Amino acid sequence: FIMNRVEGKRFKEIAELLDISTKAVEKRIYGALTKLRKEIKEL
């Protein structure tokens, strides 16, 4: 999530760095966003 949103890296770049698929990166970022939204809503 940080690599994408803060560092500005694209899904493909992150996938190559972590040696995972682009789809896996998308899924993880989506999961992180969902969790953050839930946490912020509870504040």
Coordinates of N, CA and C in Angstrom, one line a residue:
F1 N 0.8 -1.2 0.0 CA 0.0 0.0 0.0 C 0.9 1.3 0.0
I2 N 1.8 1.3 0.9 CA 2.7 2.4 1.0 C 3.5 2.6 -0.3
M3 N 4.0 1.5 -0.9 CA 4.8 1.6 -2.1 C 3.9 2.3 -3.2
N4 N 2.7 2.0 -3.2 CA 1.8 2.5 -4.3 C 1.3 3.9 -3.9
R5 N 0.8 4.2 -2.8 CA 0.2 5.5 -2.5 C 1.2 6.5 -2.1
V6 N 2.3 6.1 -1.3 CA 3.2 7.1 -0.9 C 4.4 7.3 -1.8
E7 N 5.0 6.1 -2.2 CA 6.1 6.2 -3.1 C 5.8 6.3 -4.6
G8 N 4.5 6.1 -4.9 CA 4.1 6.3 -6.3 C 4.4 5.2 -7.3
K9 N 4.8 4.0 -6.7 CA 5.1 2.9 -7.6 C 3.8 2.3 -8.2
R10 N 4.0 1.8 -9.4 CA 2.8 1.1 -10.1 C 2.7 -0.3 -9.7
F11 N 1.6 -0.9 -9.9 CA 1.3 -2.3 -9.5 C 2.4 -3.2 -10.1
K12 N 2.7 -3.0 -11.3 CA 3.7 -3.8 -12.0 C 5.1 -3.7 -11.3
E13 N 5.5 -2.5 -11.0 CA 6.8 -2.3 -10.3 C 6.8 -3.1 -9.0
I14 N 5.7 -2.9 -8.2 CA 5.6 -3.5 -6.9 C 5.7 -5.1 -7.0
A15 N 5.0 -5.6 -8.0 CA 4.9 -7.0 -8.3 C 6.3 -7.6 -8.6
E16 N 7.1 -6.8 -9.3 CA 8.4 -7.3 -9.7 C 9.4 -7.2 -8.5
L17 N 9.2 -6.2 -7.7 CA 10.1 -6.0 -6.5 C 9.8 -7.1 -5.4
L18 N 8.5 -7.5 -5.3 CA 8.1 -8.5 -4.3 C 8.0 -9.9 -4.9
D19 N 8.3 -10.0 -6.2 CA 8.2 -11.3 -6.9 C 6.9 -12.0 -6.7
I20 N 5.8 -11.2 -6.9 CA 4.4 -11.7 -6.9 C 3.7 -11.2 -8.1
S21 N 2.5 -11.7 -8.3 CA 1.8 -11.3 -9.5 C 1.1 -9.9 -9.3
T22 N 0.8 -9.3 -10.4 CA 0.2 -8.0 -10.4 C -1.2 -8.1 -9.7
K23 N -1.9 -9.2 -10.0 CA -3.2 -9.4 -9.4 C -3.1 -9.5 -7.9
A24 N -2.0 -10.1 -7.4 CA -1.8 -10.2 -5.9 C -1.6 -8.8 -5.3
V25 N -0.8 -8.0 -6.0 CA -0.6 -6.6 -5.6 C -2.0 -5.9 -5.5
E26 N -2.8 -6.0 -6.5 CA -4.1 -5.3 -6.6 C -4.9 -5.8 -5.4
K27 N -4.9 -7.1 -5.1 CA -5.8 -7.6 -4.1 C -5.3 -7.1 -2.7
R28 N -4.0 -7.1 -2.5 CA -3.4 -6.6 -1.2 C -3.7 -5.1 -1.0
I29 N -3.6 -4.3 -2.0 CA -3.9 -2.9 -1.9 C -5.4 -2.7 -1.6
Y30 N -6.2 -3.4 -2.3 CA -7.7 -3.3 -2.1 C -8.0 -3.7 -0.6
G31 N -7.3 -4.8 -0.1 CA -7.6 -5.2 1.3 C -7.1 -4.2 2.3
A32 N -6.0 -3.5 2.0 CA -5.4 -2.5 2.9 C -6.4 -1.3 2.9
L33 N -6.9 -0.9 1.7 CA -7.9 0.2 1.7 C -9.1 -0.1 2.4
T34 N -9.6 -1.3 2.3 CA -10.8 -1.7 3.0 C -10.6 -1.7 4.5
K35 N -9.5 -2.2 5.0 CA -9.2 -2.2 6.4 C -9.0 -0.7 6.9
L36 N -8.3 0.1 6.2 CA -8.2 1.5 6.6 C -9.5 2.2 6.7
R37 N -10.4 2.0 5.7 CA -11.7 2.6 5.8 C -12.5 2.2 7.0
K38 N -12.4 0.9 7.3 CA -13.1 0.4 8.5 C -12.5 1.0 9.8
E39 N -11.2 1.1 9.9 CA -10.5 1.7 11.0 C -10.9 3.2 11.2
I40 N -10.9 3.9 10.1 CA -11.2 5.3 10.2 C -12.7 5.5 10.6
K41 N -13.5 4.7 10.0 CA -15.0 4.8 10.4 C -15.2 4.6 11.8
E42 N -14.4 3.8 12.5 CA -14.6 3.5 13.9 C -14.1 4.6 14.8
L43 N -13.4 5.5 14.3 CA -12.8 6.6 15.1 C -13.9 7.6 15.6

